[in-house]
Amino acid sequence: MKHLLSLEKLPRADFEKILRAAAVFKRERGHHKTQPLAGQTWALMFSKSSTRTRVSFEVGIHELGGRPMFLNANDIQLGRGEPIKDTARVLGRMIHGAVIRTFAQSDVEEFARFSGVPTINALTDDEHPCQIIADIFTFQEKRGPIAGKTVAFIGDGACNVANSWIWMAAKFGFELRIAAPKKFQPSAALLKRAGGKISVSNDIQATAKGADLLYTDVWISMGKEAEAKERIKILTGYQINQSLVNLAKPGALVMHCLPAYRGKEIDDATLEANADTIFEEAENRLHVQKAILNWVVS
Ligand code: CP
Ligand code: NVA
């Protein structure tokens, strides 16, 4: 049985399969014959808010012949303290697969272990695997192979999205530069485990210089709201704006996983100037989710 819980252990060949399938699903949207989820019910169990991930999975499951069932974690007994392993054993007897958005990475892993059904990580505090697969898909669609290119991640370098980029650098052979204040830099242990060409600094100009892709994410991830004031204070300045774009390679892409907080991690003019790319990146979540679902059940 396959799961998508973390990018760390997924072989490059599986990513390639997913990326190839995503291109086909995109091209053939509305008339593809593949219905790998026919007759299946998939639960989306979410403990955090979502627009893109929820909608892309709900639509994707439907378009692959299955039925999505959205479960707000607070509406089920899980929210009142029923253990994840009991929830998993109950759902596993009724559903065919699960897409989970939660806090602890260990909860997604425990769900996969106890449910006995394919389980997909739709974001935890540690990782956002589906997002980064869609990001790489988007980059490659516009600029060709990401191998040998330079990705500059600006902002909270210790968040789930940054972590998932970190796992991809060695696998895909691109250079990853992270610009973040000391407090929000990835740990040395994580970088060592990931390998690849990754550098971390607090110099955002040097990080952006000559980059093929400037990428950012929110300063205050879900679950970190209590730290909002401190984060804004420390992260101010770690913003993608026109003067940073001017340092990147001419024609560099600007991407954002969204939702965006204008005036914080990106300014309004830069987001709007790159809206075609950023909203296509969001659309690609749908095509990539279908490819992930198809891969997980194949
Ligand atoms: N990028 C992303 O995962 O967006 P949502 O939180 O809206 O799902
Ligand atoms: N790092 C963000 C990503 C949102 C899609 C968060 O966890 O809130």
Short mmCIF file of C-alpha atoms and ligand atoms in Angstrom, two decimals:
data_model
loop_
_atom_site.label_atom_id
_atom_site.label_comp_id
_atom_site.label_asym_id
_atom_site.label_seq_id
_atom_site.Cartn_x
_atom_site.Cartn_y
_atom_site.Cartn_z
CA MET A 1 0.00 0.00 0.00
CA LYS A 2 1.23 3.47 -0.89
CA HIS A 3 0.98 6.66 1.16
CA LEU A 4 2.25 10.18 0.60
CA LEU A 5 3.27 11.28 4.08
CA SER A 6 6.62 12.97 3.55
CA LEU A 7 8.82 13.81 0.58
CA GLU A 8 11.90 12.50 2.33
CA LYS A 9 11.62 8.85 1.40
CA LEU A 10 9.83 9.11 -1.92
CA PRO A 11 12.10 7.97 -4.77
CA ARG A 12 12.73 10.33 -7.66
CA ALA A 13 11.15 7.84 -10.07
CA ASP A 14 7.81 8.15 -8.24
CA PHE A 15 7.92 11.94 -8.49
CA GLU A 16 8.56 11.63 -12.20
CA LYS A 17 5.52 9.35 -12.55
CA ILE A 18 3.36 11.86 -10.67
CA LEU A 19 4.64 14.83 -12.69
CA ARG A 20 4.06 13.02 -15.99
CA ALA A 21 0.54 12.00 -14.98
CA ALA A 22 -0.25 15.55 -13.82
CA ALA A 23 0.59 16.87 -17.29
CA VAL A 24 -1.79 14.34 -18.84
CA PHE A 25 -4.57 15.12 -16.35
CA LYS A 26 -4.13 18.82 -17.10
CA ARG A 27 -4.18 18.33 -20.86
CA GLU A 28 -7.13 15.96 -20.79
CA ARG A 29 -9.23 17.66 -18.13
CA GLY A 30 -12.92 17.03 -18.74
CA HIS A 31 -12.36 14.15 -21.14
CA HIS A 32 -9.88 11.75 -19.58
CA LYS A 33 -11.04 8.17 -19.25
CA THR A 34 -9.06 7.24 -16.12
CA GLN A 35 -11.39 6.60 -13.19
CA PRO A 36 -9.07 4.97 -10.64
CA LEU A 37 -11.30 5.92 -7.71
CA ALA A 38 -14.55 4.58 -9.21
CA GLY A 39 -16.84 3.37 -6.42
CA GLN A 40 -14.55 4.71 -3.68
CA THR A 41 -15.19 7.14 -0.83
CA TRP A 42 -12.24 9.25 0.34
CA ALA A 43 -12.25 11.17 3.60
CA LEU A 44 -10.69 14.61 3.87
CA MET A 45 -10.02 15.04 7.57
CA PHE A 46 -8.88 18.61 8.21
CA SER A 47 -7.88 20.21 11.52
CA LYS A 48 -6.75 23.46 9.86
CA SER A 49 -8.32 25.85 7.34
CA SER A 50 -7.88 25.28 3.62
CA THR A 51 -9.08 26.67 0.32
CA ARG A 52 -6.80 25.26 -2.40
CA THR A 53 -5.96 21.88 -0.89
CA ARG A 54 -9.52 21.10 0.12
CA VAL A 55 -11.10 22.16 -3.16
CA SER A 56 -8.45 20.55 -5.36
CA PHE A 57 -8.79 17.23 -3.54
CA GLU A 58 -12.59 17.33 -3.48
CA VAL A 59 -12.80 18.14 -7.19
CA GLY A 60 -9.93 15.77 -8.03
CA ILE A 61 -11.47 12.80 -6.20
CA HIS A 62 -14.79 13.48 -7.90
CA GLU A 63 -13.18 13.72 -11.35
CA LEU A 64 -11.39 10.40 -10.77
CA GLY A 65 -14.73 8.70 -10.14
CA GLY A 66 -14.68 8.75 -6.34
CA ARG A 67 -16.72 10.48 -3.67
CA PRO A 68 -14.99 12.93 -1.33
CA MET A 69 -16.27 13.24 2.22
CA PHE A 70 -15.08 16.34 4.08
CA LEU A 71 -14.65 15.88 7.82
CA ASN A 72 -13.86 18.95 9.85
CA ALA A 73 -11.83 17.44 12.68
CA ASN A 74 -13.81 19.52 15.17
CA ASP A 75 -17.12 18.06 14.00
CA ILE A 76 -16.08 14.46 14.59
CA GLN A 77 -15.18 12.84 17.91
CA LEU A 78 -11.49 13.39 17.18
CA GLY A 79 -12.08 17.02 18.13
CA ARG A 80 -13.39 15.89 21.52
CA GLY A 81 -10.36 13.75 22.24
CA GLU A 82 -10.96 10.40 20.52
CA PRO A 83 -7.47 9.09 19.73
CA ILE A 84 -6.18 9.28 16.18
CA LYS A 85 -5.54 5.54 16.14
CA ASP A 86 -9.16 4.76 17.03
CA THR A 87 -10.45 7.24 14.46
CA ALA A 88 -8.16 5.61 11.90
CA ARG A 89 -9.40 2.10 12.70
CA VAL A 90 -13.02 3.16 12.35
CA LEU A 91 -12.59 5.15 9.15
CA GLY A 92 -10.34 2.48 7.66
CA ARG A 93 -13.24 0.01 7.77
CA MET A 94 -15.50 2.35 5.82
CA ILE A 95 -13.46 4.50 3.47
CA HIS A 96 -10.95 3.74 0.72
CA GLY A 97 -8.42 6.49 1.37
CA ALA A 98 -7.73 9.57 3.46
CA VAL A 99 -6.36 13.05 2.93
CA ILE A 100 -5.31 14.62 6.22
CA ARG A 101 -4.40 18.18 7.23
CA THR A 102 -3.29 18.48 10.82
CA PHE A 103 -0.61 19.69 13.22
CA ALA A 104 1.72 16.83 14.18
CA GLN A 105 3.41 14.85 11.42
CA SER A 106 3.21 11.82 13.73
CA ASP A 107 -0.61 11.99 13.55
CA VAL A 108 -0.65 11.49 9.77
CA GLU A 109 1.81 8.65 10.14
CA GLU A 110 -0.25 7.05 12.91
CA PHE A 111 -3.41 7.38 10.84
CA ALA A 112 -1.73 5.63 7.90
CA ARG A 113 -0.50 2.83 10.15
CA PHE A 114 -3.81 2.16 11.88
CA SER A 115 -6.31 2.84 9.08
CA GLY A 116 -4.87 0.42 6.54
CA VAL A 117 -5.94 2.75 3.70
CA PRO A 118 -3.83 4.99 1.43
CA THR A 119 -3.16 8.22 3.30
CA ILE A 120 -2.04 11.57 1.91
CA ASN A 121 -0.47 14.39 3.92
CA ALA A 122 -2.38 17.57 3.02
CA LEU A 123 -0.10 19.68 5.31
CA THR A 124 1.31 19.19 8.77
CA ASP A 125 3.52 21.46 10.86
CA ASP A 126 6.50 19.68 9.28
CA GLU A 127 5.64 19.27 5.63
CA HIS A 128 3.41 20.23 2.73
CA PRO A 129 4.37 17.59 0.16
CA CYS A 130 1.48 18.06 -2.32
CA GLN A 131 2.25 21.80 -2.55
CA ILE A 132 5.89 21.39 -3.48
CA ILE A 133 5.14 18.73 -6.10
CA ALA A 134 2.71 21.23 -7.69
CA ASP A 135 5.33 23.98 -7.41
CA ILE A 136 7.96 21.91 -9.21
CA PHE A 137 5.36 20.93 -11.81
CA THR A 138 4.59 24.63 -12.37
CA PHE A 139 8.23 25.64 -12.59
CA GLN A 140 9.05 22.88 -15.08
CA GLU A 141 5.98 23.65 -17.17
CA LYS A 142 7.25 27.20 -17.64
CA ARG A 143 11.02 26.85 -17.56
CA GLY A 144 11.90 23.21 -18.27
CA PRO A 145 13.85 20.91 -15.92
CA ILE A 146 14.50 22.40 -12.48
CA ALA A 147 17.80 20.47 -12.26
CA GLY A 148 20.70 22.92 -12.23
CA LYS A 149 18.45 25.91 -11.50
CA THR A 150 18.50 28.12 -8.40
CA VAL A 151 15.50 28.45 -6.10
CA ALA A 152 15.51 31.27 -3.54
CA PHE A 153 13.15 30.78 -0.61
CA ILE A 154 12.58 34.04 1.29
CA GLY A 155 10.93 34.29 4.71
CA ASP A 156 10.09 31.65 7.32
CA GLY A 157 12.79 29.13 6.46
CA ALA A 158 11.69 26.75 9.19
CA CYS A 159 8.08 26.26 8.07
CA ASN A 160 6.45 23.21 6.52
CA VAL A 161 6.71 24.56 2.96
CA ALA A 162 10.42 25.36 3.35
CA ASN A 163 11.01 21.88 4.79
CA SER A 164 9.37 20.25 1.81
CA TRP A 165 11.53 22.32 -0.57
CA ILE A 166 14.56 21.14 1.40
CA TRP A 167 13.72 17.47 0.74
CA MET A 168 13.42 18.14 -2.98
CA ALA A 169 16.76 19.90 -3.61
CA ALA A 170 18.94 16.79 -3.67
CA LYS A 171 16.31 14.65 -5.40
CA PHE A 172 15.84 17.12 -8.27
CA GLY A 173 19.38 18.51 -8.37
CA PHE A 174 18.62 22.22 -7.98
CA GLU A 175 20.36 24.73 -5.74
CA LEU A 176 18.18 25.90 -2.85
CA ARG A 177 19.06 29.14 -1.10
CA ILE A 178 17.08 30.09 1.98
CA ALA A 179 17.02 33.64 3.32
CA ALA A 180 15.59 33.76 6.82
CA PRO A 181 16.38 35.39 10.16
CA LYS A 182 18.35 33.16 12.52
CA LYS A 183 15.26 32.21 14.53
CA PHE A 184 13.45 30.88 11.45
CA GLN A 185 16.23 28.99 9.74
CA PRO A 186 16.09 25.22 9.19
CA SER A 187 18.07 23.12 11.65
CA ALA A 188 21.54 21.90 10.76
CA ALA A 189 20.36 18.34 11.42
CA LEU A 190 17.61 18.63 8.83
CA LEU A 191 19.99 20.08 6.24
CA LYS A 192 22.48 17.30 6.86
CA ARG A 193 19.81 14.64 6.46
CA ALA A 194 18.51 16.21 3.25
CA GLY A 195 21.88 16.67 1.55
CA GLY A 196 22.00 18.49 -1.78
CA LYS A 197 23.14 22.02 -2.53
CA ILE A 198 21.40 24.11 0.12
CA SER A 199 22.61 27.33 1.71
CA VAL A 200 21.03 29.39 4.46
CA SER A 201 21.67 33.03 5.25
CA ASN A 202 20.04 36.19 6.51
CA ASP A 203 21.15 38.14 3.44
CA ILE A 204 18.11 38.33 1.20
CA GLN A 205 19.89 40.25 -1.57
CA ALA A 206 22.66 37.67 -1.92
CA THR A 207 20.03 34.90 -1.80
CA ALA A 208 17.99 36.40 -4.63
CA LYS A 209 20.95 37.30 -6.84
CA GLY A 210 20.71 35.44 -10.16
CA ALA A 211 17.97 33.09 -8.90
CA ASP A 212 15.62 31.39 -11.37
CA LEU A 213 12.75 31.30 -8.89
CA LEU A 214 11.86 33.55 -5.97
CA TYR A 215 9.49 31.76 -3.60
CA THR A 216 7.80 32.70 -0.38
CA ASP A 217 5.19 31.56 2.12
CA VAL A 218 3.31 33.26 4.95
CA TRP A 219 5.21 34.51 7.97
CA ILE A 220 2.58 33.17 10.37
CA SER A 221 1.72 29.58 9.59
CA MET A 222 -1.46 28.01 10.91
CA GLY A 223 -0.98 27.13 14.54
CA LYS A 224 1.59 29.91 15.09
CA GLU A 225 -0.92 32.72 15.65
CA ALA A 226 0.21 33.27 19.24
CA GLU A 227 3.65 34.24 17.86
CA ALA A 228 2.22 36.70 15.32
CA LYS A 229 3.62 39.87 16.84
CA GLU A 230 7.10 38.47 17.34
CA ARG A 231 7.16 36.89 13.88
CA ILE A 232 6.16 40.13 12.16
CA LYS A 233 8.88 41.96 14.04
CA ILE A 234 11.60 39.46 13.20
CA LEU A 235 10.55 38.70 9.63
CA THR A 236 9.96 42.27 8.50
CA GLY A 237 12.30 42.88 5.59
CA TYR A 238 12.15 39.29 4.35
CA GLN A 239 9.82 40.32 1.59
CA ILE A 240 9.65 39.63 -2.13
CA ASN A 241 9.25 43.01 -3.82
CA GLN A 242 10.38 44.64 -7.04
CA SER A 243 13.83 45.54 -5.76
CA LEU A 244 14.44 41.89 -4.89
CA VAL A 245 13.04 40.72 -8.24
CA ASN A 246 15.51 43.09 -9.95
CA LEU A 247 18.37 41.09 -8.43
CA ALA A 248 17.11 37.74 -9.69
CA LYS A 249 17.82 36.38 -13.16
CA PRO A 250 15.95 38.34 -15.86
CA GLY A 251 12.65 36.52 -16.41
CA ALA A 252 12.85 34.75 -13.02
CA LEU A 253 9.58 33.31 -11.78
CA VAL A 254 7.94 34.52 -8.58
CA MET A 255 5.80 31.94 -6.84
CA HIS A 256 3.76 31.79 -3.63
CA CYS A 257 1.87 28.80 -2.27
CA LEU A 258 -0.93 31.16 -1.11
CA PRO A 259 -2.76 32.49 0.83
CA ALA A 260 -0.72 35.70 0.46
CA TYR A 261 -0.48 38.48 2.99
CA ARG A 262 0.30 41.56 0.95
CA GLY A 263 2.71 43.96 2.56
CA LYS A 264 4.28 41.14 4.57
CA GLU A 265 6.02 38.29 2.74
CA ILE A 266 5.25 39.86 -0.67
CA ASP A 267 4.07 43.29 -1.73
CA ASP A 268 0.89 43.85 -3.69
CA ALA A 269 2.55 45.08 -6.89
CA THR A 270 4.85 42.06 -7.10
CA LEU A 271 2.06 39.61 -6.43
CA GLU A 272 -0.13 41.22 -9.08
CA ALA A 273 2.73 41.40 -11.59
CA ASN A 274 3.21 37.64 -11.15
CA ALA A 275 -0.45 36.70 -10.75
CA ASP A 276 -0.54 34.58 -13.92
CA THR A 277 2.17 32.29 -12.55
CA ILE A 278 0.90 32.31 -8.96
CA PHE A 279 -2.68 31.44 -9.84
CA GLU A 280 -1.63 28.83 -12.36
CA GLU A 281 0.46 27.36 -9.54
CA ALA A 282 -2.78 27.25 -7.52
CA GLU A 283 -4.69 25.65 -10.43
CA ASN A 284 -1.95 23.06 -10.81
CA ARG A 285 -2.75 21.82 -7.32
CA LEU A 286 -5.81 20.16 -8.90
CA HIS A 287 -3.93 18.39 -11.70
CA VAL A 288 -1.18 17.30 -9.34
CA GLN A 289 -3.63 16.05 -6.67
CA LYS A 290 -5.22 13.85 -9.31
CA ALA A 291 -1.80 12.49 -10.24
CA ILE A 292 -1.00 11.85 -6.56
CA LEU A 293 -4.31 10.07 -6.00
CA ASN A 294 -3.79 8.00 -9.14
CA TRP A 295 -0.25 7.08 -8.03
CA VAL A 296 -1.27 6.19 -4.49
CA VAL A 297 -3.91 3.68 -5.65
CA SER A 298 -1.89 2.19 -8.52
N1 CP B 1 -1.44 26.48 -0.46
C1 CP B 1 -2.37 25.84 0.26
O1 CP B 1 -2.20 24.72 0.75
O2 CP B 1 -3.52 26.55 0.40
P1 CP B 1 -4.73 26.17 1.36
O3 CP B 1 -4.28 26.36 2.77
O4 CP B 1 -5.81 27.13 0.95
O5 CP B 1 -5.13 24.74 1.11
N1 NVA B 2 3.06 27.53 5.98
C1 NVA B 2 1.65 27.75 5.76
C2 NVA B 2 1.21 27.13 4.48
C3 NVA B 2 -0.21 27.42 4.11
C4 NVA B 2 -0.62 26.73 2.86
C5 NVA B 2 0.86 27.22 6.94
O1 NVA B 2 1.20 26.16 7.46
O2 NVA B 2 -0.09 27.88 7.34
#
